[in-house]
Amino acid sequence: MRILVVSDLHANPAALDALSAERFDACLCMGDLVEYGPDHGPVFDWVRKHATVCVRGNHDHGAVQ
């Protein structure tokens, strides 16, 4: 089983381009999807589609407080 672990994407959809060729059976997202980068929408969409489990990072927590 191939497990992909991602974290600290920080609203940077270009970072996801590096994962486009990766094959995996499960994806664990360790949070920090928001802040710093220009566009969080595509990052949220990618995580919703591919992540098996996602936890909230400290930047995510701060954004919703």
mmCIF file of N, CA and C in Angstrom:
data_model
loop_
_atom_site.group_PDB
_atom_site.id
_atom_site.type_symbol
_atom_site.label_atom_id
_atom_site.label_comp_id
_atom_site.label_asym_id
_atom_site.label_seq_id
_atom_site.Cartn_x
_atom_site.Cartn_y
_atom_site.Cartn_z
ATOM 1 N N MET A 1 0.847 -1.185 0.000
ATOM 2 C CA MET A 1 0.000 0.000 0.000
ATOM 3 C C MET A 1 0.889 1.244 0.000
ATOM 4 N N ARG A 2 0.597 2.160 -0.900
ATOM 5 C CA ARG A 2 1.336 3.427 -0.981
ATOM 6 C C ARG A 2 0.544 4.518 -0.276
ATOM 7 N N ILE A 3 1.176 5.150 0.688
ATOM 8 C CA ILE A 3 0.529 6.226 1.444
ATOM 9 C C ILE A 3 1.262 7.529 1.152
ATOM 10 N N LEU A 4 0.523 8.501 0.686
ATOM 11 C CA LEU A 4 1.056 9.839 0.424
ATOM 12 C C LEU A 4 0.736 10.714 1.628
ATOM 13 N N VAL A 5 1.750 11.367 2.166
ATOM 14 C CA VAL A 5 1.557 12.290 3.284
ATOM 15 C C VAL A 5 1.883 13.691 2.782
ATOM 16 N N VAL A 6 0.915 14.611 2.924
ATOM 17 C CA VAL A 6 1.129 16.003 2.520
ATOM 18 C C VAL A 6 0.846 16.910 3.711
ATOM 19 N N SER A 7 1.532 18.040 3.727
ATOM 20 C CA SER A 7 1.267 19.040 4.758
ATOM 21 C C SER A 7 1.805 20.381 4.292
ATOM 22 N N ASP A 8 1.366 21.408 4.956
ATOM 23 C CA ASP A 8 1.866 22.768 4.723
ATOM 24 C C ASP A 8 1.764 23.193 3.260
ATOM 25 N N LEU A 9 0.605 22.975 2.665
ATOM 26 C CA LEU A 9 0.392 23.403 1.284
ATOM 27 C C LEU A 9 0.205 24.911 1.192
ATOM 28 N N HIS A 10 -0.281 25.531 2.232
ATOM 29 C CA HIS A 10 -0.387 26.988 2.371
ATOM 30 C C HIS A 10 -0.913 27.699 1.118
ATOM 31 N N ALA A 11 -2.064 27.240 0.626
ATOM 32 C CA ALA A 11 -2.770 27.889 -0.487
ATOM 33 C C ALA A 11 -1.892 28.030 -1.733
ATOM 34 N N ASN A 12 -1.068 27.045 -1.975
ATOM 35 C CA ASN A 12 -0.157 27.066 -3.115
ATOM 36 C C ASN A 12 -0.492 25.893 -4.045
ATOM 37 N N PRO A 13 -1.420 26.102 -4.985
ATOM 38 C CA PRO A 13 -1.793 24.991 -5.872
ATOM 39 C C PRO A 13 -0.641 24.491 -6.737
ATOM 40 N N ALA A 14 0.373 25.330 -6.972
ATOM 41 C CA ALA A 14 1.524 24.881 -7.765
ATOM 42 C C ALA A 14 2.261 23.750 -7.051
ATOM 43 N N ALA A 15 2.212 23.729 -5.727
ATOM 44 C CA ALA A 15 2.854 22.644 -4.980
ATOM 45 C C ALA A 15 2.199 21.308 -5.296
ATOM 46 N N LEU A 16 0.925 21.326 -5.616
ATOM 47 C CA LEU A 16 0.222 20.091 -5.944
ATOM 48 C C LEU A 16 0.617 19.557 -7.308
ATOM 49 N N ASP A 17 1.120 20.407 -8.187
ATOM 50 C CA ASP A 17 1.561 19.958 -9.502
ATOM 51 C C ASP A 17 2.673 18.915 -9.383
ATOM 52 N N ALA A 18 3.488 19.041 -8.344
ATOM 53 C CA ALA A 18 4.571 18.084 -8.131
ATOM 54 C C ALA A 18 4.035 16.702 -7.783
ATOM 55 N N LEU A 19 2.780 16.626 -7.349
ATOM 56 C CA LEU A 19 2.185 15.350 -6.963
ATOM 57 C C LEU A 19 1.379 14.697 -8.080
ATOM 58 N N SER A 20 1.249 15.372 -9.201
ATOM 59 C CA SER A 20 0.347 14.893 -10.254
ATOM 60 C C SER A 20 0.727 13.520 -10.788
ATOM 61 N N ALA A 21 1.998 13.172 -10.781
ATOM 62 C CA ALA A 21 2.434 11.884 -11.318
ATOM 63 C C ALA A 21 2.497 10.799 -10.243
ATOM 64 N N GLU A 22 2.307 11.170 -8.997
ATOM 65 C CA GLU A 22 2.389 10.194 -7.904
ATOM 66 C C GLU A 22 1.155 9.314 -7.863
ATOM 67 N N ARG A 23 1.372 8.029 -7.670
ATOM 68 C CA ARG A 23 0.261 7.101 -7.473
ATOM 69 C C ARG A 23 0.247 6.697 -6.011
ATOM 70 N N PHE A 24 -0.955 6.651 -5.436
ATOM 71 C CA PHE A 24 -1.058 6.310 -4.021
ATOM 72 C C PHE A 24 -2.404 5.652 -3.756
ATOM 73 N N ASP A 25 -2.439 4.898 -2.682
ATOM 74 C CA ASP A 25 -3.666 4.219 -2.274
ATOM 75 C C ASP A 25 -4.424 5.019 -1.214
ATOM 76 N N ALA A 26 -3.703 5.791 -0.432
ATOM 77 C CA ALA A 26 -4.304 6.625 0.607
ATOM 78 C C ALA A 26 -3.477 7.897 0.739
ATOM 79 N N CYS A 27 -4.147 8.974 1.096
ATOM 80 C CA CYS A 27 -3.468 10.256 1.280
ATOM 81 C C CYS A 27 -3.810 10.792 2.665
ATOM 82 N N LEU A 28 -2.778 11.104 3.430
ATOM 83 C CA LEU A 28 -2.946 11.710 4.745
ATOM 84 C C LEU A 28 -2.524 13.162 4.648
ATOM 85 N N CYS A 29 -3.421 14.056 4.978
ATOM 86 C CA CYS A 29 -3.145 15.488 4.916
ATOM 87 C C CYS A 29 -2.976 16.002 6.336
ATOM 88 N N MET A 30 -1.818 16.573 6.621
ATOM 89 C CA MET A 30 -1.479 17.010 7.964
ATOM 90 C C MET A 30 -1.770 18.490 8.210
ATOM 91 N N GLY A 31 -2.570 19.094 7.357
ATOM 92 C CA GLY A 31 -3.054 20.444 7.622
ATOM 93 C C GLY A 31 -2.215 21.570 7.058
ATOM 94 N N ASP A 32 -2.563 22.767 7.510
ATOM 95 C CA ASP A 32 -1.997 24.037 7.040
ATOM 96 C C ASP A 32 -2.242 24.231 5.542
ATOM 97 N N LEU A 33 -3.512 24.257 5.195
ATOM 98 C CA LEU A 33 -3.920 24.450 3.807
ATOM 99 C C LEU A 33 -4.009 25.923 3.431
ATOM 100 N N VAL A 34 -4.138 26.805 4.403
ATOM 101 C CA VAL A 34 -4.383 28.228 4.139
ATOM 102 C C VAL A 34 -3.166 29.082 4.474
ATOM 103 N N GLU A 35 -3.276 30.356 4.088
ATOM 104 C CA GLU A 35 -2.292 31.420 4.325
ATOM 105 C C GLU A 35 -1.072 31.309 3.432
ATOM 106 N N TYR A 36 -0.371 32.382 3.303
ATOM 107 C CA TYR A 36 0.833 32.566 2.498
ATOM 108 C C TYR A 36 0.560 32.582 0.999
ATOM 109 N N GLY A 37 0.024 31.524 0.432
ATOM 110 C CA GLY A 37 -0.163 31.416 -1.013
ATOM 111 C C GLY A 37 -1.355 32.202 -1.512
ATOM 112 N N PRO A 38 -1.470 32.307 -2.837
ATOM 113 C CA PRO A 38 -2.479 33.167 -3.447
ATOM 114 C C PRO A 38 -3.868 32.564 -3.605
ATOM 115 N N ASP A 39 -4.000 31.224 -3.570
ATOM 116 C CA ASP A 39 -5.279 30.644 -3.992
ATOM 117 C C ASP A 39 -5.570 29.355 -3.236
ATOM 118 N N HIS A 40 -6.417 29.452 -2.227
ATOM 119 C CA HIS A 40 -6.708 28.261 -1.423
ATOM 120 C C HIS A 40 -7.773 27.359 -2.047
ATOM 121 N N GLY A 41 -8.594 27.865 -2.925
ATOM 122 C CA GLY A 41 -9.680 27.086 -3.521
ATOM 123 C C GLY A 41 -9.224 25.792 -4.173
ATOM 124 N N PRO A 42 -8.266 25.836 -5.095
ATOM 125 C CA PRO A 42 -7.803 24.596 -5.725
ATOM 126 C C PRO A 42 -7.166 23.621 -4.731
ATOM 127 N N VAL A 43 -6.528 24.154 -3.695
ATOM 128 C CA VAL A 43 -5.939 23.287 -2.672
ATOM 129 C C VAL A 43 -7.046 22.557 -1.914
ATOM 130 N N PHE A 44 -8.093 23.286 -1.512
ATOM 131 C CA PHE A 44 -9.233 22.650 -0.836
ATOM 132 C C PHE A 44 -9.857 21.582 -1.729
ATOM 133 N N ASP A 45 -10.035 21.902 -3.000
ATOM 134 C CA ASP A 45 -10.638 20.950 -3.933
ATOM 135 C C ASP A 45 -9.802 19.675 -4.040
ATOM 136 N N TRP A 46 -8.479 19.837 -4.147
ATOM 137 C CA TRP A 46 -7.595 18.688 -4.269
ATOM 138 C C TRP A 46 -7.674 17.820 -3.014
ATOM 139 N N VAL A 47 -7.651 18.448 -1.862
ATOM 140 C CA VAL A 47 -7.699 17.692 -0.607
ATOM 141 C C VAL A 47 -9.042 16.973 -0.467
ATOM 142 N N ARG A 48 -10.127 17.638 -0.799
ATOM 143 C CA ARG A 48 -11.443 16.986 -0.734
ATOM 144 C C ARG A 48 -11.512 15.759 -1.638
ATOM 145 N N LYS A 49 -10.876 15.849 -2.780
ATOM 146 C CA LYS A 49 -10.930 14.762 -3.751
ATOM 147 C C LYS A 49 -9.984 13.608 -3.389
ATOM 148 N N HIS A 50 -8.796 13.923 -2.863
ATOM 149 C CA HIS A 50 -7.756 12.905 -2.728
ATOM 150 C C HIS A 50 -7.434 12.463 -1.305
ATOM 151 N N ALA A 51 -7.673 13.289 -0.324
ATOM 152 C CA ALA A 51 -7.239 12.946 1.038
ATOM 153 C C ALA A 51 -8.187 11.939 1.688
ATOM 154 N N THR A 52 -7.614 10.911 2.243
ATOM 155 C CA THR A 52 -8.368 9.929 2.998
ATOM 156 C C THR A 52 -8.704 10.505 4.372
ATOM 157 N N VAL A 53 -7.720 11.181 4.967
ATOM 158 C CA VAL A 53 -7.870 11.824 6.270
ATOM 159 C C VAL A 53 -7.161 13.167 6.202
ATOM 160 N N CYS A 54 -7.755 14.173 6.829
ATOM 161 C CA CYS A 54 -7.121 15.489 6.900
ATOM 162 C C CYS A 54 -7.340 16.054 8.301
ATOM 163 N N VAL A 55 -6.275 16.535 8.907
ATOM 164 C CA VAL A 55 -6.386 17.184 10.208
ATOM 165 C C VAL A 55 -6.143 18.675 10.036
ATOM 166 N N ARG A 56 -6.623 19.448 10.987
ATOM 167 C CA ARG A 56 -6.489 20.903 10.922
ATOM 168 C C ARG A 56 -5.133 21.311 11.490
ATOM 169 N N GLY A 57 -4.400 22.095 10.715
ATOM 170 C CA GLY A 57 -3.113 22.616 11.170
ATOM 171 C C GLY A 57 -3.298 23.911 11.940
ATOM 172 N N ASN A 58 -2.215 24.423 12.479
ATOM 173 C CA ASN A 58 -2.307 25.650 13.276
ATOM 174 C C ASN A 58 -2.738 26.850 12.443
ATOM 175 N N HIS A 59 -2.343 26.939 11.192
ATOM 176 C CA HIS A 59 -2.786 28.044 10.335
ATOM 177 C C HIS A 59 -4.270 27.900 9.996
ATOM 178 N N ASP A 60 -4.720 26.683 9.764
ATOM 179 C CA ASP A 60 -6.131 26.434 9.510
ATOM 180 C C ASP A 60 -6.958 26.820 10.738
ATOM 181 N N HIS A 61 -6.477 26.438 11.897
ATOM 182 C CA HIS A 61 -7.166 26.748 13.153
ATOM 183 C C HIS A 61 -7.265 28.269 13.337
ATOM 184 N N GLY A 62 -6.168 28.961 13.108
ATOM 185 C CA GLY A 62 -6.167 30.417 13.256
ATOM 186 C C GLY A 62 -7.087 31.111 12.277
ATOM 187 N N ALA A 63 -7.228 30.563 11.080
ATOM 188 C CA ALA A 63 -8.075 31.182 10.062
ATOM 189 C C ALA A 63 -9.552 31.104 10.405
ATOM 190 N N VAL A 64 -9.960 30.081 11.134
ATOM 191 C CA VAL A 64 -11.376 29.931 11.449
ATOM 192 C C VAL A 64 -11.739 30.493 12.815
ATOM 193 N N GLN A 65 -10.781 30.965 13.550
ATOM 194 C CA GLN A 65 -11.065 31.513 14.884
ATOM 195 C C GLN A 65 -11.417 32.974 14.811
#
